[in-house]
Coordinates of C-alpha atoms in Angstrom, one line a residue:
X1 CA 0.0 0.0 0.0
X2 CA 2.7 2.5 0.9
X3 CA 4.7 1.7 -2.6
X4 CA 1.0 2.3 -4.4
X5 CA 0.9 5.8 -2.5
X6 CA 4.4 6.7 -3.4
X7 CA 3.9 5.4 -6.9
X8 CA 1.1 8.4 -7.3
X9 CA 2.7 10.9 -5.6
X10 CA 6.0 10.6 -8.0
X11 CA 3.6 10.7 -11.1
X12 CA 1.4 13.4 -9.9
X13 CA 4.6 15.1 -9.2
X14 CA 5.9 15.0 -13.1
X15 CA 2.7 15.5 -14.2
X16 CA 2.4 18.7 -12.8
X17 CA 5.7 19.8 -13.3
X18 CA 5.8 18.7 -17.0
X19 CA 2.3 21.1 -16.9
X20 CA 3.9 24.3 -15.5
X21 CA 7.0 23.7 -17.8
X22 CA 4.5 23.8 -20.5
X23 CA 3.3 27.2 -19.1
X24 CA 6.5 28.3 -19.3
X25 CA 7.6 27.1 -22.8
X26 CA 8.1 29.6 -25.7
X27 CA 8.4 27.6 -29.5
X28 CA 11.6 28.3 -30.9
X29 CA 11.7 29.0 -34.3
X30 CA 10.5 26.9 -37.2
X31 CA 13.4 26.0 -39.3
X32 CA 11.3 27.7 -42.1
X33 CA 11.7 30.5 -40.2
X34 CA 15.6 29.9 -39.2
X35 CA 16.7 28.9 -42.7
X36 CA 15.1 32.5 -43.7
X37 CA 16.4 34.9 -41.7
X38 CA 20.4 35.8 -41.9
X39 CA 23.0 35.4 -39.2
X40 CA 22.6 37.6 -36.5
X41 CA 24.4 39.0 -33.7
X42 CA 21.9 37.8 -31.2
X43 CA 23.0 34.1 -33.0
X44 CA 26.8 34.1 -31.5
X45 CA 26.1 33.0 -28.1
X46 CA 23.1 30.2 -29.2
X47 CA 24.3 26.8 -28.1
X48 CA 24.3 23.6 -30.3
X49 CA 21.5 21.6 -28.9
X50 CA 22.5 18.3 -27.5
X51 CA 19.6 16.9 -25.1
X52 CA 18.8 13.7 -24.8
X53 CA 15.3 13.8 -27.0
X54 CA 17.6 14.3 -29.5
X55 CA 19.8 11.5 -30.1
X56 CA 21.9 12.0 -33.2
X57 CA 25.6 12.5 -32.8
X58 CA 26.4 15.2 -35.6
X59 CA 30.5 16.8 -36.0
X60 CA 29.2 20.7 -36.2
X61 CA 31.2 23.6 -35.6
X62 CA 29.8 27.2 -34.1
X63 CA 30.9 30.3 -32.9
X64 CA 32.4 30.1 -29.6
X65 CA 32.0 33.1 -27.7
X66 CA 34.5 32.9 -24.9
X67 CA 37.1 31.4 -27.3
X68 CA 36.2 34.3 -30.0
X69 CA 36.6 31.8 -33.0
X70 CA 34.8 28.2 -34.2
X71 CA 34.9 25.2 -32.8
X72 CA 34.1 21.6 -33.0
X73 CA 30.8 20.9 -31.8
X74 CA 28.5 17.8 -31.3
X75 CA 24.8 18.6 -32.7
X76 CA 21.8 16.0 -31.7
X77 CA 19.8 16.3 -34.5
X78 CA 17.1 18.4 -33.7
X79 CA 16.2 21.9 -32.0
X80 CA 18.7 24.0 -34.8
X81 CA 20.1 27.4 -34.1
X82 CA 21.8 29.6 -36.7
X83 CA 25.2 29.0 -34.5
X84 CA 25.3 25.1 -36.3
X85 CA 27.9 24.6 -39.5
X86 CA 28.7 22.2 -41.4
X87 CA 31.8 23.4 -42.2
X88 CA 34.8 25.1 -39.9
X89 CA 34.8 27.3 -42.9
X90 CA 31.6 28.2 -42.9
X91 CA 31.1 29.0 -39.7
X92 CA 34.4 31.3 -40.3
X93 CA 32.8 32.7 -43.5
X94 CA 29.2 33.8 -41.5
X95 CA 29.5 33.8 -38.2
X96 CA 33.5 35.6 -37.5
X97 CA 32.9 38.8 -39.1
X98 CA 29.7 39.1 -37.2
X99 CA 30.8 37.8 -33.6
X100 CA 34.6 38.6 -33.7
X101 CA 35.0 41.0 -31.1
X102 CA 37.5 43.8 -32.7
X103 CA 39.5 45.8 -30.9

């Protein structure tokens, strides 16, 4: 009875915190939308997504901020930002004159 009880309690805690996730969520953008719109500035510090819905392991390369150049990265297959190449010199190309920071 008391493993039936703490059964519920563990669902009925995702459940409501899947719920107020939800609440929270904003929809990235399509990748209709991505693919249409240039590289921006607001692009450089986006992250290569990597979570675990998304099981792909893909060689990329994006702008690293801190390093202030591109660098290997591994993409998951899903969730795209602008910051994803499939090239080192095409992430060089579009994304270093935009992110550089010149002095």
């Amino acid at each position: 009875m008391v493993y039936l009880r703490v059964v519920i309690l563990v669902v009925l805690l995702v459940i409501g915190g899947s719920l107020q996730e939800n609440r929270k969520y904003q929809p990235p953008e399509t990748i209709a939308e991505l693919a249409a719109r240039p590289f921006l500035h607001k692009d450089c510090s986006k992250h290569v997504h990597t979570g675990f819905a998304c099981m792909a392991f893909i060689r990329r390369y994006k702008w690293n901020q801190k390093e202030q150049q591109c660098t290997l990265a591994i993409y998951g297959g899903c969730h795209p930002t602008k910051n994803n190449f499939q090239t080192f010199e095409d992430c060089q190309k579009v994304a270093e004159p935009i992110c550089a920071n010149r002095l």
